[in-house]
């Protein structure tokens, strides 16, 4: 079964490419330079160990407080999730996931003959019963539950007690923790036998290292390692060494990220109070905010394409996550850039208020 086009990547790399100079779509810390890390590199470019170099696995394990046998190093969270689907799913299985959400989770299980059962976010009450509703969707054919908390694109995050109904299901629970800063709060500490996937892409600002991981029960790790022997064999040891150097300076990178969140949120909140045309869902620890578009006659997609055409500003239309009517705005950006982007956005939403798109001067 062919996979459908990947909507968020299509938006970024096909539709919007070359049409913006202010980016409020990137979902994390701005990309960091590897230059300060290079003097620490003494790498030999041989094949790497198939599950990732011992030192790097130990460094990730330390972040979670788990044994290193539970860690598999991957090329991004995306590969970790792919390996889970490829290694564990069989025809007839069900995957319980959430919508709106990350398209890989919603569409890829079908490639392995499985069906995705999606439990919609209730955005009217901040997903208060999310844990119970997901647990209720678990049935005899459920092979895994795949969640993403903190969530892309809504910014909603499970409170600790929301894991409890899932812990009671005895199903493999996987949480995509791309946007989690403290792995002491990981799913692995709430749901026995669960898996966490994450990476250096968002919080640390190193998406180009393609350095991610899976943390889970050793038998799940082993199945994924074996599948990976059929695909990329191993990670690049050069990238792994850079990743190790990043984790060695973890506190510095985390502090810079938290500062971006705090400064950016102040700027965004002030802007939003003057622009009721966009109604934010308060983010719960994510570097972006999801806003409902309240502009008569203008869809979220129209607004985002209009912003490219008129102001060379890039936002994420909620449509690419299955959330039409919403836009995702990254506020954890350098303050000058954010202010410039919000000025541009303000001009367009103000012009569109009370006007149909076709009437815009
Ligand atoms: C929810 C979610 N999962 C996974 C990924 C993949 O990230 P990476 O493979 O760079 O870790 C992203 C990237 O935007 C994401 O938002």
PDB file of N, CA, C and O in Angstrom, residues 270-295:
ATOM      1  N   UNK A 270       1.424  39.618  24.434  1.00  0.00           N
ATOM      2  CA  UNK A 270       1.045  41.034  24.245  1.00  0.00           C
ATOM      3  C   UNK A 270       0.421  41.239  22.877  1.00  0.00           C
ATOM      4  O   UNK A 270      -0.584  41.920  22.723  1.00  0.00           O
ATOM      5  N   UNK A 271       1.052  40.642  21.878  1.00  0.00           N
ATOM      6  CA  UNK A 271       0.545  40.785  20.511  1.00  0.00           C
ATOM      7  C   UNK A 271      -0.870  40.196  20.429  1.00  0.00           C
ATOM      8  O   UNK A 271      -1.781  40.808  19.867  1.00  0.00           O
ATOM      9  N   UNK A 272      -1.057  39.011  21.014  1.00  0.00           N
ATOM     10  CA  UNK A 272      -2.338  38.302  20.884  1.00  0.00           C
ATOM     11  C   UNK A 272      -3.468  39.088  21.550  1.00  0.00           C
ATOM     12  O   UNK A 272      -4.614  39.055  21.075  1.00  0.00           O
ATOM     13  N   UNK A 273      -3.142  39.845  22.614  1.00  0.00           N
ATOM     14  CA  UNK A 273      -4.223  40.569  23.292  1.00  0.00           C
ATOM     15  C   UNK A 273      -4.780  41.684  22.394  1.00  0.00           C
ATOM     16  O   UNK A 273      -5.904  42.127  22.583  1.00  0.00           O
ATOM     17  N   UNK A 274      -4.009  42.099  21.393  1.00  0.00           N
ATOM     18  CA  UNK A 274      -4.514  43.121  20.455  1.00  0.00           C
ATOM     19  C   UNK A 274      -5.064  42.516  19.171  1.00  0.00           C
ATOM     20  O   UNK A 274      -5.439  43.240  18.252  1.00  0.00           O
ATOM     21  N   UNK A 275      -5.005  41.187  19.047  1.00  0.00           N
ATOM     22  CA  UNK A 275      -5.429  40.545  17.795  1.00  0.00           C
ATOM     23  C   UNK A 275      -6.383  39.391  18.071  1.00  0.00           C
ATOM     24  O   UNK A 275      -6.006  38.220  17.977  1.00  0.00           O
ATOM     25  N   UNK A 276      -7.648  39.724  18.403  1.00  0.00           N
ATOM     26  CA  UNK A 276      -8.607  38.666  18.745  1.00  0.00           C
ATOM     27  C   UNK A 276      -8.969  37.782  17.563  1.00  0.00           C
ATOM     28  O   UNK A 276      -9.637  36.757  17.756  1.00  0.00           O
ATOM     29  N   UNK A 277      -8.506  38.138  16.372  1.00  0.00           N
ATOM     30  CA  UNK A 277      -8.796  37.305  15.190  1.00  0.00           C
ATOM     31  C   UNK A 277      -8.108  35.943  15.283  1.00  0.00           C
ATOM     32  O   UNK A 277      -8.478  35.004  14.582  1.00  0.00           O
ATOM     33  N   UNK A 278      -7.059  35.849  16.117  1.00  0.00           N
ATOM     34  CA  UNK A 278      -6.399  34.559  16.332  1.00  0.00           C
ATOM     35  C   UNK A 278      -6.543  34.221  17.812  1.00  0.00           C
ATOM     36  O   UNK A 278      -6.114  35.001  18.672  1.00  0.00           O
ATOM     37  N   UNK A 279      -7.171  33.074  18.086  1.00  0.00           N
ATOM     38  CA  UNK A 279      -7.439  32.714  19.491  1.00  0.00           C
ATOM     39  C   UNK A 279      -6.516  31.589  19.928  1.00  0.00           C
ATOM     40  O   UNK A 279      -6.685  30.443  19.499  1.00  0.00           O
ATOM     41  N   UNK A 280      -5.511  31.914  20.765  1.00  0.00           N
ATOM     42  CA  UNK A 280      -4.516  30.895  21.137  1.00  0.00           C
ATOM     43  C   UNK A 280      -5.041  29.875  22.145  1.00  0.00           C
ATOM     44  O   UNK A 280      -5.786  30.220  23.060  1.00  0.00           O
ATOM     45  N   UNK A 281      -4.623  28.609  21.966  1.00  0.00           N
ATOM     46  CA  UNK A 281      -4.779  27.603  23.028  1.00  0.00           C
ATOM     47  C   UNK A 281      -3.500  27.727  23.851  1.00  0.00           C
ATOM     48  O   UNK A 281      -2.410  27.561  23.297  1.00  0.00           O
ATOM     49  N   UNK A 282      -3.577  28.012  25.128  1.00  0.00           N
ATOM     50  CA  UNK A 282      -2.331  28.218  25.885  1.00  0.00           C
ATOM     51  C   UNK A 282      -1.385  27.011  25.764  1.00  0.00           C
ATOM     52  O   UNK A 282      -1.786  25.889  26.077  1.00  0.00           O
ATOM     53  N   UNK A 283      -0.162  27.216  25.282  1.00  0.00           N
ATOM     54  CA  UNK A 283       0.750  26.081  25.111  1.00  0.00           C
ATOM     55  C   UNK A 283       1.220  25.550  26.463  1.00  0.00           C
ATOM     56  O   UNK A 283       1.403  26.326  27.398  1.00  0.00           O
ATOM     57  N   UNK A 284       1.397  24.248  26.551  1.00  0.00           N
ATOM     58  CA  UNK A 284       1.835  23.630  27.816  1.00  0.00           C
ATOM     59  C   UNK A 284       3.261  23.108  27.642  1.00  0.00           C
ATOM     60  O   UNK A 284       3.502  21.915  27.640  1.00  0.00           O
ATOM     61  N   UNK A 285       4.187  24.049  27.402  1.00  0.00           N
ATOM     62  CA  UNK A 285       5.594  23.677  27.307  1.00  0.00           C
ATOM     63  C   UNK A 285       6.112  23.494  25.897  1.00  0.00           C
ATOM     64  O   UNK A 285       7.252  23.082  25.724  1.00  0.00           O
ATOM     65  N   UNK A 286       5.309  23.796  24.885  1.00  0.00           N
ATOM     66  CA  UNK A 286       5.807  23.678  23.510  1.00  0.00           C
ATOM     67  C   UNK A 286       6.332  25.033  23.020  1.00  0.00           C
ATOM     68  O   UNK A 286       5.903  26.074  23.524  1.00  0.00           O
ATOM     69  N   UNK A 287       7.223  25.017  22.003  1.00  0.00           N
ATOM     70  CA  UNK A 287       7.787  26.282  21.508  1.00  0.00           C
ATOM     71  C   UNK A 287       6.863  26.980  20.512  1.00  0.00           C
ATOM     72  O   UNK A 287       7.240  27.986  19.922  1.00  0.00           O
ATOM     73  N   UNK A 288       5.702  26.446  20.299  1.00  0.00           N
ATOM     74  CA  UNK A 288       4.718  27.024  19.364  1.00  0.00           C
ATOM     75  C   UNK A 288       3.374  27.091  20.062  1.00  0.00           C
ATOM     76  O   UNK A 288       3.140  26.425  21.079  1.00  0.00           O
ATOM     77  N   UNK A 289       2.502  27.910  19.464  1.00  0.00           N
ATOM     78  CA  UNK A 289       1.155  28.051  20.013  1.00  0.00           C
ATOM     79  C   UNK A 289       0.175  27.810  18.872  1.00  0.00           C
ATOM     80  O   UNK A 289       0.385  28.272  17.751  1.00  0.00           O
ATOM     81  N   UNK A 290      -0.873  27.070  19.179  1.00  0.00           N
ATOM     82  CA  UNK A 290      -1.881  26.748  18.174  1.00  0.00           C
ATOM     83  C   UNK A 290      -3.011  27.768  18.345  1.00  0.00           C
ATOM     84  O   UNK A 290      -3.500  27.979  19.459  1.00  0.00           O
ATOM     85  N   UNK A 291      -3.402  28.415  17.239  1.00  0.00           N
ATOM     86  CA  UNK A 291      -4.418  29.476  17.336  1.00  0.00           C
ATOM     87  C   UNK A 291      -5.584  29.180  16.416  1.00  0.00           C
ATOM     88  O   UNK A 291      -5.375  28.821  15.236  1.00  0.00           O
ATOM     89  N   UNK A 292      -6.798  29.386  16.937  1.00  0.00           N
ATOM     90  CA  UNK A 292      -7.975  29.259  16.057  1.00  0.00           C
ATOM     91  C   UNK A 292      -8.116  30.535  15.243  1.00  0.00           C
ATOM     92  O   UNK A 292      -7.979  31.638  15.771  1.00  0.00           O
ATOM     93  N   UNK A 293      -8.364  30.362  13.953  1.00  0.00           N
ATOM     94  CA  UNK A 293      -8.477  31.512  13.057  1.00  0.00           C
ATOM     95  C   UNK A 293      -9.932  31.961  13.043  1.00  0.00           C
ATOM     96  O   UNK A 293     -10.818  31.196  12.693  1.00  0.00           O
ATOM     97  N   UNK A 294     -10.148  33.202  13.453  1.00  0.00           N
ATOM     98  CA  UNK A 294     -11.500  33.726  13.525  1.00  0.00           C
ATOM     99  C   UNK A 294     -11.627  34.891  12.545  1.00  0.00           C
ATOM    100  O   UNK A 294     -11.747  36.051  12.930  1.00  0.00           O
ATOM    101  N   UNK A 295     -11.535  34.575  11.264  1.00  0.00           N
ATOM    102  CA  UNK A 295     -11.604  35.592  10.210  1.00  0.00           C
ATOM    103  C   UNK A 295     -12.696  35.178   9.230  1.00  0.00           C
ATOM    104  O   UNK A 295     -12.543  34.152   8.561  1.00  0.00           O
TER     105      UNK A 295
END
